[in-house]
Amino acid sequence: HLDRIGEVDGEYHAFLHVAGEQALAAAADVDRAVAAGDAPVSPLAGVPIALKDVFTTTDMPTTCASKILEGWVAPYDATLTTKLRQAGIPILGKTNMDEFAMGSSTENSAYGPTRNPWDTSRIPGGSGGGSAAALASYQAPLAIGTDTGGSIRQPAAVTATVGTKPTYGTVSRYGLVACASSLDQGGPCGRTVLDTALLHEVIAGHDPRDSTSVDAAVRPVVEAARQGAAGDLKGLRVGVVKELHSDSYQPGVIASFDAAVETLTKLGAEVVEVSCPHFEYALASYYLILPSEVSSNLARFDAMRYGLRVDDGTMSAEQVMAATRAAGFGKEVKRRIMIGTYALSSGYYDAYYGQALKVRSLIAQDFDKAYEQVDVLVSPTSPFTPWKIGEKVDDPLAMYLSDLCTLPTNLAGHCAMSVPSGVSDDDGLPVGLQIMAPALADERLYRVGAAFE
Ligand code: GLN
């Protein structure tokens, strides 16, 4: 895989940092243990991974694709990083992303965009485009993403790979640089549902170092993937979300989705239409809640504690802070800090943030009602196939629309997965099927995903 990275990553730019020496040392440790006759610590021992550059690592930089963290090396490993190391999974390097995980195309990286291996003139999705492109171009067999509003699922959809956003709180956020803490969730990415399930079980689990970690047993997702692979969905109730099936989506995406629903029916599932009337406000609610949390979380980048510091020796502390943030943050990050600061300011708090939280509750209630009727919900993962690099950079609202189908799951704290659903007949580019399930029912995603793939 290191050879492959050397050969092709000049073209795709999936990696921000490649850690060849460390990866080979970790692989050699596994070889030694095998030679000594020790039982493998994990079924994935020795299988290398690409890690999104938002998880801390003590032996390589963590930049979140931002200039403000250029070259910064964390003093501790994220819990997820530790779990990978303990499982004997060599870390090949850190992958490109939208700066601080804000974006849907990886064009907001301060280090240049990643290209979609299916068509290098197009985006690989975002914010985890680097991880998805590394998988699609066979530079890594496994990858890690984070999903705050769709950053695992939408890149999976547009690169024909698999990605899961686990139930909120089931994968530790300790050492995951925060974007929006009430929404962020690390998760597994792979080229098959079973690979993704194996990785899911490695990274999940309660962590006392994360105050929002759920104290519950790891869901049996590997067993569910094996069961699903038999291709029998008899007895499973599937809901098609009416509000996530629209004429405004790309026609080829809707055609692929309708064919997917037919496949699920043929596999024995009972498919019904369900209505989640508040989903139409998910985008508006998310784009107030997320910037509000961002404006608070990113206050830590104050030029004093980490990374970049712009200081000509005559400036006051406040001037250093302002100059550093002006130089270190990109356009989209600044936009969201400003929106969030405005939404949280006194006099506007109730009108914006308070209102958005009420909508968030209504969306969770829509899900609860739907899950009284069905076991899983399905929709397209993204309304569009991957667009041309540069096409939407000047239109943030057009960019935000690509998150339409993925946001409700994050707002409710539930789980969801994207699996490849063929190509769109209007442009021949990959389409993803989104499968959603209630909190702590992640195994349902894997059963359905494995049956469908
Ligand atoms: N595209 C969404 C955003 O820009 C989701 C990002 C994410 O999941 N990290 O906020």
Coordinates of C-alpha atoms and ligand atoms in Angstrom, one line a residue:
H1 CA 0.0 0.0 0.0
L2 CA 2.9 2.4 0.6
D3 CA 4.1 1.6 -2.9
R4 CA 0.7 2.3 -4.3
I5 CA 0.5 5.6 -2.4
G6 CA 3.9 6.5 -3.9
E7 CA 2.7 5.7 -7.4
V8 CA -0.8 7.3 -7.5
D9 CA -1.3 9.8 -4.7
G10 CA 0.4 12.6 -6.7
E11 CA -2.7 12.5 -8.8
Y12 CA -5.4 12.1 -6.1
H13 CA -3.9 13.9 -3.1
A14 CA -5.8 11.7 -0.6
F15 CA -3.0 12.0 2.0
L16 CA -1.7 15.0 3.8
H17 CA 1.0 13.0 5.5
V18 CA 2.4 9.5 4.9
A19 CA 4.0 7.7 7.8
G20 CA 5.8 4.9 6.0
E21 CA 8.3 4.1 8.7
Q22 CA 5.8 3.9 11.5
A23 CA 3.4 1.8 9.4
L24 CA 6.2 -0.7 8.6
A25 CA 7.3 -0.9 12.2
A26 CA 3.7 -1.6 13.3
A27 CA 3.4 -4.3 10.6
A28 CA 6.7 -5.8 11.8
D29 CA 5.3 -6.0 15.3
V30 CA 2.4 -8.0 14.1
D31 CA 4.7 -10.3 12.0
R32 CA 6.8 -10.9 15.1
A33 CA 3.8 -11.8 17.2
V34 CA 2.6 -14.2 14.6
A35 CA 6.0 -15.8 14.3
A36 CA 6.1 -16.2 18.1
G37 CA 2.8 -18.1 17.8
D38 CA 0.7 -15.4 19.7
A39 CA -3.0 -15.4 18.9
P40 CA -3.7 -12.3 16.7
V41 CA -5.0 -9.4 18.8
S42 CA -7.7 -8.6 16.2
P43 CA -8.9 -10.1 12.8
L44 CA -7.6 -6.8 11.3
A45 CA -4.1 -7.1 12.8
G46 CA -1.6 -6.2 10.0
V47 CA -4.3 -4.7 7.7
P48 CA -3.3 -1.0 7.2
I49 CA -5.5 2.0 7.5
A50 CA -5.8 5.7 6.4
L51 CA -6.7 8.0 9.2
K52 CA -8.5 11.3 8.8
D53 CA -6.3 14.1 9.9
V54 CA -8.7 15.2 12.7
F55 CA -7.7 12.4 15.2
T56 CA -4.6 13.1 17.3
T57 CA -1.4 11.0 16.8
T58 CA 1.8 11.4 18.7
D59 CA 4.0 10.2 15.9
M60 CA 2.8 12.4 13.0
P61 CA 1.2 15.8 12.6
T62 CA -2.5 16.6 13.1
T63 CA -3.6 19.6 11.1
C64 CA -7.3 19.2 10.4
A65 CA -6.2 20.5 6.9
S66 CA -5.8 24.0 8.5
K67 CA -2.9 26.4 8.2
I68 CA -3.5 27.3 11.9
L69 CA -2.3 23.8 12.9
E70 CA 0.4 23.3 10.2
G71 CA 3.0 20.9 11.5
W72 CA 1.4 20.6 15.0
V73 CA 2.1 17.2 16.7
A74 CA -0.3 16.3 19.5
P75 CA 1.0 15.3 22.9
Y76 CA -1.4 12.4 23.1
D77 CA -3.1 9.8 21.0
A78 CA -6.9 9.9 20.5
T79 CA -8.7 6.9 22.0
L80 CA -9.5 5.8 18.5
T81 CA -5.8 6.0 17.5
T82 CA -4.9 3.9 20.5
K83 CA -7.5 1.3 19.6
L84 CA -6.1 1.0 16.1
R85 CA -2.6 0.6 17.5
Q86 CA -3.7 -2.0 20.0
A87 CA -5.5 -4.0 17.3
G88 CA -2.2 -4.1 15.3
I89 CA -3.6 -1.9 12.5
P90 CA -0.7 0.0 10.9
I91 CA -1.5 3.7 10.2
L92 CA -0.4 4.6 6.7
G93 CA -0.8 8.3 7.2
K94 CA -3.3 11.1 7.7
T95 CA -5.9 12.0 5.1
N96 CA -7.1 15.2 3.5
M97 CA -10.3 16.8 4.5
D98 CA -12.3 20.1 4.5
E99 CA -10.7 22.4 7.1
F100 CA -11.9 21.4 10.6
A101 CA -14.4 19.1 8.8
M102 CA -16.5 21.9 7.4
G103 CA -17.5 21.2 3.8
S104 CA -18.8 18.6 1.4
S105 CA -16.1 18.5 -1.2
T106 CA -12.6 18.6 0.4
E107 CA -12.0 21.8 -1.5
N108 CA -11.9 23.7 1.9
S109 CA -8.6 22.0 2.7
A110 CA -5.8 24.6 3.1
Y111 CA -3.5 22.1 1.3
G112 CA -5.4 21.8 -1.9
P113 CA -8.3 19.5 -3.0
T114 CA -8.5 15.7 -3.2
R115 CA -9.6 14.3 -6.6
N116 CA -12.2 11.7 -7.1
P117 CA -10.6 8.5 -8.4
W118 CA -13.6 7.8 -10.7
D119 CA -13.1 11.1 -12.5
T120 CA -10.2 13.3 -11.4
S121 CA -12.0 16.5 -12.5
R122 CA -14.6 15.9 -9.8
I123 CA -14.8 16.2 -6.0
P124 CA -14.5 13.1 -3.7
G125 CA -17.1 14.4 -1.3
G126 CA -16.4 15.9 2.1
S127 CA -15.4 16.5 4.6
G128 CA -13.7 13.1 4.6
G129 CA -12.8 13.1 0.8
G130 CA -9.2 12.0 1.5
S131 CA -10.3 8.8 3.3
A132 CA -12.9 7.9 0.7
A133 CA -10.5 8.6 -2.2
A134 CA -7.7 6.5 -0.5
L135 CA -10.2 3.5 -0.4
A136 CA -11.5 4.0 -4.0
S137 CA -8.0 4.2 -5.4
Y138 CA -6.8 1.1 -3.5
Q139 CA -4.2 3.1 -1.5
A140 CA -5.7 1.7 1.7
P141 CA -8.2 -1.1 2.4
L142 CA -9.6 0.6 5.5
A143 CA -10.1 4.2 6.5
I144 CA -11.5 6.3 9.3
G145 CA -13.8 9.3 8.9
T146 CA -15.9 11.6 11.1
D147 CA -19.5 12.4 10.4
T148 CA -21.0 15.6 11.9
G149 CA -23.5 16.1 9.1
G150 CA -22.6 13.5 6.5
S151 CA -18.8 13.6 6.2
I152 CA -18.5 9.8 6.2
R153 CA -21.6 8.9 4.2
Q154 CA -21.5 11.5 1.4
P155 CA -17.8 10.8 0.4
A156 CA -18.6 7.1 0.5
A157 CA -21.6 7.6 -1.8
V158 CA -19.7 9.7 -4.4
T159 CA -16.7 7.3 -4.5
A160 CA -18.7 4.0 -4.5
T161 CA -17.3 2.9 -1.1
V162 CA -18.9 2.0 2.3
G163 CA -19.1 4.3 5.3
T164 CA -20.9 4.2 8.6
K165 CA -21.8 7.0 11.1
P166 CA -22.2 5.0 14.3
T167 CA -24.7 5.9 17.0
Y168 CA -23.6 9.2 18.7
G169 CA -21.5 8.4 21.7
T170 CA -20.5 4.9 20.8
V171 CA -17.1 5.8 19.3
S172 CA -14.9 8.0 21.6
R173 CA -14.4 11.7 20.7
Y174 CA -11.4 11.9 23.0
G175 CA -8.6 13.2 20.8
L176 CA -11.0 14.0 17.9
V177 CA -10.5 17.7 17.2
A178 CA -14.0 19.1 17.8
C179 CA -16.1 20.6 15.0
A180 CA -19.6 20.5 16.6
S181 CA -19.4 18.4 19.7
S182 CA -23.1 17.4 19.9
L183 CA -23.0 16.1 16.4
D184 CA -19.4 14.8 15.7
Q185 CA -18.9 11.0 15.5
G186 CA -15.9 9.0 14.3
G187 CA -16.7 6.0 12.1
P188 CA -15.4 3.2 9.9
C189 CA -15.0 3.2 6.1
G190 CA -14.2 0.3 3.8
R191 CA -14.8 -1.1 0.4
T192 CA -17.1 -3.8 1.6
V193 CA -19.7 -4.0 4.4
L194 CA -17.9 -6.8 6.2
D195 CA -14.6 -4.9 6.3
T196 CA -16.4 -1.9 7.6
A197 CA -18.1 -4.0 10.3
L198 CA -14.8 -5.5 11.4
L199 CA -13.4 -2.0 11.8
H200 CA -16.5 -0.8 13.5
E201 CA -16.0 -3.3 16.3
V202 CA -12.4 -2.3 16.8
I203 CA -13.1 1.4 17.3
A204 CA -16.4 1.3 19.2
G205 CA -16.7 1.1 23.0
H206 CA -17.3 3.1 26.1
D207 CA -14.6 5.7 27.1
P208 CA -14.6 7.4 30.5
R209 CA -12.4 10.1 28.9
D210 CA -15.3 11.3 26.7
S211 CA -18.2 12.7 28.8
T212 CA -20.7 12.0 26.1
S213 CA -19.6 8.3 25.6
V214 CA -22.4 5.8 25.9
D215 CA -21.8 3.1 28.5
A216 CA -23.2 0.2 26.5
A217 CA -21.9 -3.0 24.9
V218 CA -20.5 -2.8 21.4
R219 CA -23.2 -3.7 18.9
P220 CA -22.7 -7.1 17.1
V221 CA -22.2 -5.6 13.7
V222 CA -19.9 -8.3 12.3
E223 CA -22.4 -11.0 13.1
A224 CA -25.1 -8.9 11.4
A225 CA -23.0 -8.4 8.3
R226 CA -22.3 -12.1 8.0
Q227 CA -26.1 -12.8 8.5
G228 CA -27.0 -10.2 5.9
A229 CA -24.6 -11.6 3.3
A230 CA -26.9 -14.6 3.0
G231 CA -29.2 -12.1 1.2
D232 CA -32.4 -12.8 3.1
L233 CA -34.3 -9.8 4.4
K234 CA -37.6 -11.6 5.2
G235 CA -39.4 -10.1 8.1
L236 CA -37.5 -6.7 7.9
R237 CA -39.6 -3.6 7.6
V238 CA -38.1 -0.8 5.5
G239 CA -39.4 2.8 5.3
V240 CA -38.8 5.1 2.4
V241 CA -38.8 8.6 3.7
K242 CA -41.2 10.6 1.6
E243 CA -39.4 13.9 2.4
L244 CA -36.1 12.6 1.1
H245 CA -37.3 11.6 -2.3
S246 CA -37.7 14.7 -4.4
D247 CA -38.0 15.9 -8.0
S248 CA -35.2 18.4 -7.2
Y249 CA -32.7 15.5 -6.8
Q250 CA -30.7 14.5 -9.9
P251 CA -32.9 12.1 -11.9
G252 CA -30.2 9.4 -12.2
V253 CA -29.9 9.4 -8.4
I254 CA -33.7 8.9 -7.9
A255 CA -33.7 6.2 -10.6
S256 CA -30.8 4.3 -8.8
F257 CA -32.6 4.7 -5.5
D258 CA -35.9 3.4 -6.8
A259 CA -34.0 0.3 -8.3
A260 CA -32.4 -0.2 -4.8
V261 CA -35.8 -0.2 -3.2
E262 CA -36.9 -2.9 -5.7
T263 CA -33.9 -4.9 -4.8
L264 CA -34.7 -4.7 -1.1
T265 CA -38.2 -5.9 -1.9
K266 CA -36.8 -8.9 -3.9
L267 CA -34.6 -9.8 -0.9
G268 CA -37.8 -10.2 1.1
A269 CA -38.1 -6.9 2.9
E270 CA -41.5 -5.3 3.4
V271 CA -41.2 -1.7 2.0
V272 CA -43.6 1.1 3.0
E273 CA -43.5 4.9 2.6
V274 CA -43.2 6.9 5.8
S275 CA -43.4 10.6 6.4
C276 CA -41.0 12.7 8.5
P277 CA -42.5 16.2 8.0
H278 CA -39.9 18.1 10.0
F279 CA -36.9 16.8 7.9
E280 CA -37.4 19.7 5.6
Y281 CA -36.1 22.0 8.4
A282 CA -33.1 19.9 9.2
L283 CA -30.8 21.9 7.0
A284 CA -31.8 25.2 8.5
S285 CA -31.6 23.8 12.0
Y286 CA -28.2 22.1 11.4
Y287 CA -26.6 25.3 9.9
L288 CA -27.4 27.2 13.1
I289 CA -26.5 24.5 15.6
L290 CA -23.2 23.6 13.9
P291 CA -21.8 27.1 13.5
S292 CA -22.9 27.9 17.1
E293 CA -20.8 25.0 18.4
V294 CA -18.0 25.8 16.0
S295 CA -17.8 29.4 17.2
S296 CA -17.3 28.1 20.7
N297 CA -15.0 25.1 20.0
L298 CA -12.6 27.0 17.7
A299 CA -12.1 29.8 20.3
R300 CA -9.2 27.6 21.5
F301 CA -7.1 28.5 18.5
D302 CA -5.9 31.7 20.1
A303 CA -2.3 31.8 18.9
M304 CA -1.2 31.0 22.5
R305 CA -1.8 27.3 22.8
Y306 CA -1.3 25.6 19.4
G307 CA 0.2 26.0 16.0
L308 CA 0.5 29.2 14.1
R309 CA 1.4 32.5 15.7
V310 CA 1.5 35.8 13.8
D311 CA 3.4 38.3 15.9
D312 CA 5.8 41.1 14.7
G313 CA 7.0 41.8 18.3
T314 CA 5.0 45.0 18.7
M315 CA 1.5 43.7 18.8
S316 CA -0.8 43.3 21.8
A317 CA -2.0 39.9 22.8
E318 CA -5.4 40.7 21.2
Q319 CA -3.7 41.9 17.9
V320 CA -1.7 38.6 17.8
M321 CA -4.9 36.6 18.3
A322 CA -6.7 38.5 15.6
A323 CA -3.8 38.4 13.1
T324 CA -3.3 34.7 13.7
R325 CA -6.9 33.8 13.2
A326 CA -7.2 36.0 10.1
A327 CA -4.1 34.3 8.5
G328 CA -4.7 30.8 9.8
F329 CA -8.4 30.1 9.2
G330 CA -9.9 29.6 5.7
K331 CA -13.0 31.3 4.3
E332 CA -15.6 28.7 5.2
V333 CA -14.3 28.4 8.8
K334 CA -14.5 32.1 9.3
R335 CA -18.0 32.2 7.8
R336 CA -19.2 29.6 10.3
I337 CA -17.5 31.3 13.3
M338 CA -19.3 34.5 12.4
I339 CA -22.7 32.9 11.8
G340 CA -22.4 31.0 15.1
T341 CA -21.2 34.0 17.1
Y342 CA -24.2 36.0 15.7
A343 CA -26.7 33.2 16.4
L344 CA -25.5 32.9 20.1
S345 CA -25.3 36.6 20.8
S346 CA -27.8 38.1 23.4
G347 CA -31.0 39.2 21.8
Y348 CA -30.7 36.7 19.0
Y349 CA -30.2 33.5 21.0
D350 CA -33.9 32.5 21.3
A351 CA -34.7 33.5 17.7
Y352 CA -32.0 31.4 16.2
Y353 CA -30.2 28.9 18.4
G354 CA -33.2 28.2 20.7
Q355 CA -35.5 27.8 17.7
A356 CA -33.0 25.4 16.0
L357 CA -32.9 23.2 19.1
K358 CA -36.7 23.0 19.1
V359 CA -36.6 21.8 15.5
R360 CA -33.9 19.3 16.4
S361 CA -36.4 17.8 19.0
L362 CA -39.1 17.6 16.4
I363 CA -36.8 15.8 14.0
A364 CA -36.0 13.2 16.7
Q365 CA -39.7 12.8 17.3
D366 CA -40.3 12.2 13.5
F367 CA -37.7 9.4 13.7
D368 CA -39.3 7.9 16.8
K369 CA -42.7 7.8 15.1
A370 CA -41.2 6.3 11.9
Y371 CA -39.4 3.6 13.9
E372 CA -42.7 2.5 15.5
Q373 CA -43.6 1.3 12.0
V374 CA -40.3 0.1 10.5
D375 CA -36.9 -1.3 11.4
V376 CA -34.8 0.9 9.1
L377 CA -35.3 3.9 6.9
V378 CA -33.7 4.4 3.5
S379 CA -33.0 7.3 1.1
P380 CA -30.4 8.4 -1.4
T381 CA -27.2 9.4 0.5
S382 CA -26.7 12.5 -1.5
P383 CA -29.1 14.3 -3.9
F384 CA -26.3 14.5 -6.5
T385 CA -23.4 12.6 -8.0
P386 CA -19.9 14.2 -7.6
W387 CA -19.7 17.6 -9.2
K388 CA -16.8 19.3 -10.9
I389 CA -14.0 20.7 -8.7
G390 CA -14.7 24.5 -8.5
E391 CA -18.3 24.3 -9.5
K392 CA -19.8 25.2 -6.1
V393 CA -17.0 26.9 -4.3
D394 CA -18.6 30.4 -4.6
D395 CA -22.0 29.2 -3.6
P396 CA -22.0 27.9 0.0
L397 CA -25.8 27.3 0.0
A398 CA -25.5 25.0 -3.1
M399 CA -22.8 23.1 -1.2
Y400 CA -24.9 22.8 1.9
L401 CA -27.8 21.3 -0.1
S402 CA -25.7 18.1 -0.6
D403 CA -26.2 17.3 3.1
L404 CA -30.0 17.3 2.9
C405 CA -30.4 13.5 3.4
T406 CA -27.6 12.9 5.9
L407 CA -28.3 15.7 8.5
P408 CA -31.4 14.3 10.2
T409 CA -29.5 11.3 11.6
N410 CA -26.8 13.5 13.2
L411 CA -29.4 15.8 14.7
A412 CA -31.1 12.8 16.3
G413 CA -27.9 11.1 17.4
H414 CA -28.9 7.9 15.4
C415 CA -26.8 5.8 13.1
A416 CA -26.7 5.4 9.3
M417 CA -24.6 3.9 6.5
S418 CA -24.0 4.5 2.9
V419 CA -23.5 1.6 0.5
P420 CA -22.8 1.7 -3.2
S421 CA -26.0 1.6 -5.3
G422 CA -24.5 1.5 -8.8
V423 CA -24.1 4.4 -11.1
S424 CA -26.4 7.2 -12.2
D425 CA -27.7 6.6 -15.7
D426 CA -27.4 10.3 -16.5
D427 CA -23.6 10.6 -16.0
G428 CA -22.3 7.2 -15.1
L429 CA -21.0 8.4 -11.7
P430 CA -21.4 6.6 -8.3
V431 CA -24.6 6.8 -6.3
G432 CA -25.0 5.7 -2.6
L433 CA -27.9 4.2 -0.8
Q434 CA -28.4 5.5 2.7
I435 CA -29.7 3.1 5.4
M436 CA -30.7 4.7 8.7
A437 CA -31.5 3.0 12.1
P438 CA -32.3 4.1 15.6
A439 CA -29.7 4.8 18.3
L440 CA -27.9 1.6 19.4
A441 CA -29.3 -0.5 16.6
D442 CA -26.2 -0.2 14.3
E443 CA -26.4 -3.9 13.5
R444 CA -29.5 -3.4 11.4
L445 CA -27.4 -1.2 9.0
Y446 CA -25.0 -4.0 8.5
R447 CA -27.6 -6.7 8.0
V448 CA -29.3 -4.6 5.3
G449 CA -26.1 -3.3 3.8
A450 CA -24.5 -6.7 3.4
A451 CA -27.7 -8.1 1.9
F452 CA -27.8 -5.3 -0.6
E453 CA -24.2 -5.1 -1.7
Ligands
GLN1 N1 -21.0 18.9 4.9 C1 -21.4 19.1 6.3 C2 -20.8 20.4 6.7 O1 -20.2 21.1 5.9 C3 -21.0 18.0 7.1 C4 -19.6 18.1 7.7 C5 -19.2 16.9 8.5 O2 -20.0 15.9 8.6 N2 -18.1 17.1 9.2 O3 -21.0 20.8 7.8

